[in-house]
PDB file of C-alpha atoms in Angstrom:
ATOM      1  CA  MET A  27     -49.280  57.950  37.703  1.00  0.00           C
ATOM      2  CA  SER A  28     -52.385  59.985  38.474  1.00  0.00           C
ATOM      3  CA  TYR A  29     -55.899  58.643  38.202  1.00  0.00           C
ATOM      4  CA  ASN A  30     -59.085  60.405  37.247  1.00  0.00           C
ATOM      5  CA  TYR A  31     -61.611  60.732  40.030  1.00  0.00           C
ATOM      6  CA  ASN A  32     -65.182  61.794  40.559  1.00  0.00           C
ATOM      7  CA  LYS A  33     -65.095  65.266  42.148  1.00  0.00           C
ATOM      8  CA  LYS A  34     -68.566  64.668  43.624  1.00  0.00           C
ATOM      9  CA  LEU A  35     -67.028  62.005  45.886  1.00  0.00           C
ATOM     10  CA  VAL A  36     -64.507  64.387  47.503  1.00  0.00           C
ATOM     11  CA  PRO A  37     -66.765  65.468  50.428  1.00  0.00           C
ATOM     12  CA  ILE A  38     -67.700  61.835  51.097  1.00  0.00           C
ATOM     13  CA  ALA A  39     -64.032  60.796  51.117  1.00  0.00           C
ATOM     14  CA  GLN A  40     -63.216  63.643  53.524  1.00  0.00           C
ATOM     15  CA  LYS A  41     -65.994  62.530  55.872  1.00  0.00           C
ATOM     16  CA  LEU A  42     -64.799  58.911  55.696  1.00  0.00           C
ATOM     17  CA  ARG A  43     -61.226  59.996  56.557  1.00  0.00           C
ATOM     18  CA  LYS A  44     -62.538  61.681  59.699  1.00  0.00           C
ATOM     19  CA  ASN A  45     -64.652  58.661  60.657  1.00  0.00           C
ATOM     20  CA  MET A  46     -62.487  55.610  60.043  1.00  0.00           C
ATOM     21  CA  THR A  47     -63.623  52.328  61.558  1.00  0.00           C
ATOM     22  CA  PRO A  48     -61.560  50.921  64.450  1.00  0.00           C
ATOM     23  CA  GLU A  49     -60.118  48.299  62.091  1.00  0.00           C
ATOM     24  CA  GLU A  50     -59.146  50.916  59.499  1.00  0.00           C
ATOM     25  CA  LYS A  51     -57.463  52.967  62.236  1.00  0.00           C
ATOM     26  CA  LYS A  52     -55.543  49.933  63.469  1.00  0.00           C
ATOM     27  CA  VAL A  53     -54.279  49.031  59.995  1.00  0.00           C
ATOM     28  CA  HIS A  54     -53.465  52.652  59.210  1.00  0.00           C
ATOM     29  CA  TYR A  55     -51.623  53.630  62.392  1.00  0.00           C
ATOM     30  CA  ASP A  56     -49.973  50.298  63.204  1.00  0.00           C
ATOM     31  CA  ILE A  57     -48.921  49.347  59.658  1.00  0.00           C
ATOM     32  CA  LEU A  58     -49.530  51.706  56.761  1.00  0.00           C
ATOM     33  CA  TYR A  59     -48.584  54.964  58.499  1.00  0.00           C
ATOM     34  CA  ARG A  60     -45.215  53.408  59.288  1.00  0.00           C
ATOM     35  CA  LEU A  61     -44.337  52.443  55.705  1.00  0.00           C
ATOM     36  CA  PRO A  62     -41.368  54.137  54.012  1.00  0.00           C
ATOM     37  CA  PHE A  63     -43.637  55.546  51.281  1.00  0.00           C
ATOM     38  CA  PRO A  64     -46.887  57.540  51.193  1.00  0.00           C
ATOM     39  CA  VAL A  65     -50.300  55.982  51.757  1.00  0.00           C
ATOM     40  CA  LYS A  66     -53.528  57.817  50.975  1.00  0.00           C
ATOM     41  CA  ARG A  67     -56.576  57.174  53.144  1.00  0.00           C
ATOM     42  CA  GLN A  68     -60.048  57.108  51.584  1.00  0.00           C
ATOM     43  CA  ALA A  69     -58.642  57.987  48.173  1.00  0.00           C
ATOM     44  CA  ASN A  70     -60.779  58.746  45.135  1.00  0.00           C
ATOM     45  CA  ILE A  71     -59.980  56.624  42.101  1.00  0.00           C
ATOM     46  CA  GLY A  72     -62.421  56.760  39.210  1.00  0.00           C
ATOM     47  CA  ASN A  73     -65.918  56.458  40.674  1.00  0.00           C
ATOM     48  CA  TYR A  74     -64.674  54.731  43.813  1.00  0.00           C
ATOM     49  CA  ILE A  75     -63.394  55.669  47.226  1.00  0.00           C
ATOM     50  CA  VAL A  76     -60.833  53.084  48.307  1.00  0.00           C
ATOM     51  CA  ASP A  77     -59.856  52.590  51.947  1.00  0.00           C
ATOM     52  CA  PHE A  78     -56.106  52.891  51.342  1.00  0.00           C
ATOM     53  CA  PHE A  79     -54.116  53.656  48.216  1.00  0.00           C
ATOM     54  CA  ILE A  80     -50.361  53.253  47.888  1.00  0.00           C
ATOM     55  CA  PRO A  81     -49.483  55.077  44.651  1.00  0.00           C
ATOM     56  CA  ASN A  82     -45.781  54.053  44.616  1.00  0.00           C
ATOM     57  CA  LYS A  83     -46.793  50.393  44.609  1.00  0.00           C
ATOM     58  CA  GLY A  84     -50.040  50.629  42.612  1.00  0.00           C
ATOM     59  CA  VAL A  85     -51.828  48.931  45.505  1.00  0.00           C
ATOM     60  CA  VAL A  86     -55.280  49.371  47.012  1.00  0.00           C
ATOM     61  CA  ILE A  87     -56.033  47.897  50.433  1.00  0.00           C
ATOM     62  CA  GLU A  88     -59.653  47.384  51.410  1.00  0.00           C
ATOM     63  CA  ILE A  89     -60.913  46.635  54.908  1.00  0.00           C
ATOM     64  CA  ASP A  90     -64.206  44.750  54.699  1.00  0.00           C
ATOM     65  CA  GLY A  91     -66.921  44.701  57.327  1.00  0.00           C
ATOM     66  CA  VAL A  92     -69.527  41.945  57.622  1.00  0.00           C
ATOM     67  CA  GLN A  93     -71.758  43.582  54.988  1.00  0.00           C
ATOM     68  CA  HIS A  94     -69.221  42.517  52.348  1.00  0.00           C
ATOM     69  CA  LYS A  95     -70.278  38.890  52.908  1.00  0.00           C
ATOM     70  CA  LEU A  96     -73.728  39.638  51.476  1.00  0.00           C
ATOM     71  CA  PRO A  97     -74.181  38.401  47.879  1.00  0.00           C
ATOM     72  CA  GLU A  98     -74.938  41.879  46.506  1.00  0.00           C
ATOM     73  CA  HIS A  99     -71.784  43.299  48.135  1.00  0.00           C
ATOM     74  CA  LYS A 100     -69.636  40.423  46.900  1.00  0.00           C
ATOM     75  CA  LYS A 101     -70.817  41.075  43.355  1.00  0.00           C
ATOM     76  CA  SER A 102     -70.165  44.836  43.551  1.00  0.00           C
ATOM     77  CA  ASP A 103     -66.766  44.231  45.215  1.00  0.00           C
ATOM     78  CA  GLU A 104     -65.779  41.938  42.327  1.00  0.00           C
ATOM     79  CA  ALA A 105     -66.823  44.549  39.751  1.00  0.00           C
ATOM     80  CA  ARG A 106     -64.979  47.269  41.674  1.00  0.00           C
ATOM     81  CA  ASP A 107     -61.812  45.156  41.970  1.00  0.00           C
ATOM     82  CA  ASN A 108     -61.958  44.386  38.227  1.00  0.00           C
ATOM     83  CA  ASP A 109     -62.321  48.091  37.390  1.00  0.00           C
ATOM     84  CA  LEU A 110     -59.332  48.927  39.606  1.00  0.00           C
ATOM     85  CA  ARG A 111     -57.281  46.116  38.037  1.00  0.00           C
ATOM     86  CA  LYS A 112     -58.030  47.563  34.594  1.00  0.00           C
ATOM     87  CA  LEU A 113     -56.279  50.709  35.835  1.00  0.00           C
ATOM     88  CA  GLY A 114     -53.222  48.586  36.633  1.00  0.00           C
ATOM     89  CA  LEU A 115     -53.866  48.456  40.388  1.00  0.00           C
ATOM     90  CA  THR A 116     -53.611  45.452  42.687  1.00  0.00           C
ATOM     91  CA  VAL A 117     -56.339  45.091  45.305  1.00  0.00           C
ATOM     92  CA  TYR A 118     -55.810  43.357  48.642  1.00  0.00           C
ATOM     93  CA  ARG A 119     -58.777  42.772  50.943  1.00  0.00           C
ATOM     94  CA  TYR A 120     -58.778  42.038  54.659  1.00  0.00           C
ATOM     95  CA  THR A 121     -61.834  41.513  56.824  1.00  0.00           C
ATOM     96  CA  ASN A 122     -62.534  43.188  60.139  1.00  0.00           C
ATOM     97  CA  TYR A 123     -62.593  39.678  61.597  1.00  0.00           C
ATOM     98  CA  GLU A 124     -59.041  38.966  60.337  1.00  0.00           C
ATOM     99  CA  ILE A 125     -57.810  42.268  61.745  1.00  0.00           C
ATOM    100  CA  ASN A 126     -59.423  41.624  65.132  1.00  0.00           C
ATOM    101  CA  THR A 127     -58.409  37.968  65.473  1.00  0.00           C
ATOM    102  CA  ASN A 128     -55.142  37.681  63.516  1.00  0.00           C
ATOM    103  CA  PHE A 129     -53.617  41.132  63.339  1.00  0.00           C
ATOM    104  CA  SER A 130     -50.100  39.713  63.372  1.00  0.00           C
ATOM    105  CA  GLY A 131     -50.911  37.652  60.277  1.00  0.00           C
ATOM    106  CA  VAL A 132     -52.445  40.652  58.495  1.00  0.00           C
ATOM    107  CA  PHE A 133     -49.404  42.754  59.438  1.00  0.00           C
ATOM    108  CA  LYS A 134     -46.971  40.171  58.051  1.00  0.00           C
ATOM    109  CA  ASP A 135     -49.054  39.611  54.915  1.00  0.00           C
ATOM    110  CA  ILE A 136     -49.184  43.314  54.062  1.00  0.00           C
ATOM    111  CA  LEU A 137     -45.421  43.718  54.551  1.00  0.00           C
ATOM    112  CA  LYS A 138     -44.755  40.629  52.416  1.00  0.00           C
ATOM    113  CA  LYS A 139     -47.067  41.784  49.601  1.00  0.00           C
ATOM    114  CA  LEU A 140     -45.523  45.266  49.630  1.00  0.00           C
ATOM    115  CA  ASN A 141     -41.995  43.817  49.808  1.00  0.00           C
ATOM    116  CA  VAL A 142     -41.139  45.739  52.980  1.00  0.00           C
ATOM    117  CA  ASN A 143     -38.881  44.485  55.771  1.00  0.00           C
ATOM    118  CA  PHE A 144     -39.932  45.105  59.362  1.00  0.00           C
ATOM    119  CA  GLU A 145     -36.700  47.068  59.923  1.00  0.00           C
ATOM    120  CA  GLU A 146     -37.801  49.624  57.293  1.00  0.00           C
ATOM    121  CA  LEU A 147     -40.881  50.646  59.279  1.00  0.00           C
ATOM    122  CA  LYS A 148     -41.051  53.941  61.106  1.00  0.00           C
ATOM    123  CA  PRO A 149     -41.894  53.611  64.803  1.00  0.00           C
ATOM    124  CA  THR A 150     -45.512  53.979  65.884  1.00  0.00           C
ATOM    125  CA  LYS A 151     -46.511  57.300  67.429  1.00  0.00           C
ATOM    126  CA  SER A 152     -46.419  55.769  70.915  1.00  0.00           C
ATOM    127  CA  GLN A 153     -42.956  54.303  70.247  1.00  0.00           C
ATOM    128  CA  SER A 154     -41.730  57.706  69.026  1.00  0.00           C
ATOM    129  CA  LYS A 155     -43.017  59.398  72.197  1.00  0.00           C
ATOM    130  CA  SER A 156     -41.354  56.734  74.342  1.00  0.00           C
ATOM    131  CA  VAL A 157     -37.998  57.179  72.578  1.00  0.00           C
ATOM    132  CA  ALA A 158     -38.232  60.972  72.898  1.00  0.00           C
ATOM    133  CA  LEU A 159     -39.039  60.685  76.610  1.00  0.00           C
ATOM    134  CA  ASN A 160     -36.148  58.258  77.181  1.00  0.00           C
ATOM    135  CA  ASN A 161     -33.775  60.585  75.313  1.00  0.00           C
ATOM    136  CA  ARG A 162     -34.802  63.537  77.518  1.00  0.00           C
ATOM    137  CA  GLN A 163     -34.342  61.475  80.672  1.00  0.00           C
ATOM    138  CA  THR A 164     -30.824  60.354  79.725  1.00  0.00           C
ATOM    139  CA  LYS A 165     -29.567  63.865  78.989  1.00  0.00           C
TER     140      LYS A 165
END
C-alpha cells in the first residue's frame, strides 16, 4: 500500500537520513538493516517524517529524544500516532535512554513485535566483513 506524502518534506527527510542520531544509527544498523524485509529511513507519510517505516508490516518505529518528554511534544506525538493509526499503521516508540541502557531489550522487543526470529536476521556489516575475511584465509 502506498501513502500520500507532503512533497515539501522531501528535502528535510533527505537531510535527516544523512544526519541520523547515534541511537537511530544503532537501531538501524544493528536491527532494522538486518531484517528480511525492507525498512525505509526518515520516510514521508502524510504530513509527517517518521524515523523508520516498514511497509510490509505496516509499522512505524520512532526513536524519541528527551524533548519528547515535554508536555507539548507528548501531545503532538499522540496526535501524530493517532493520524498514523488512522492510516492502518502501528507505531512503536523507543527512547534514546532505552536504546543506550537496554539495547538488548529493545532488540528483542522489536523482533518480537515484528514476528522475526533471530536466525532470520542478516549479519551486521562487521560480521559480513569478518566472514568474508575468514573465507579468504581458509582458501
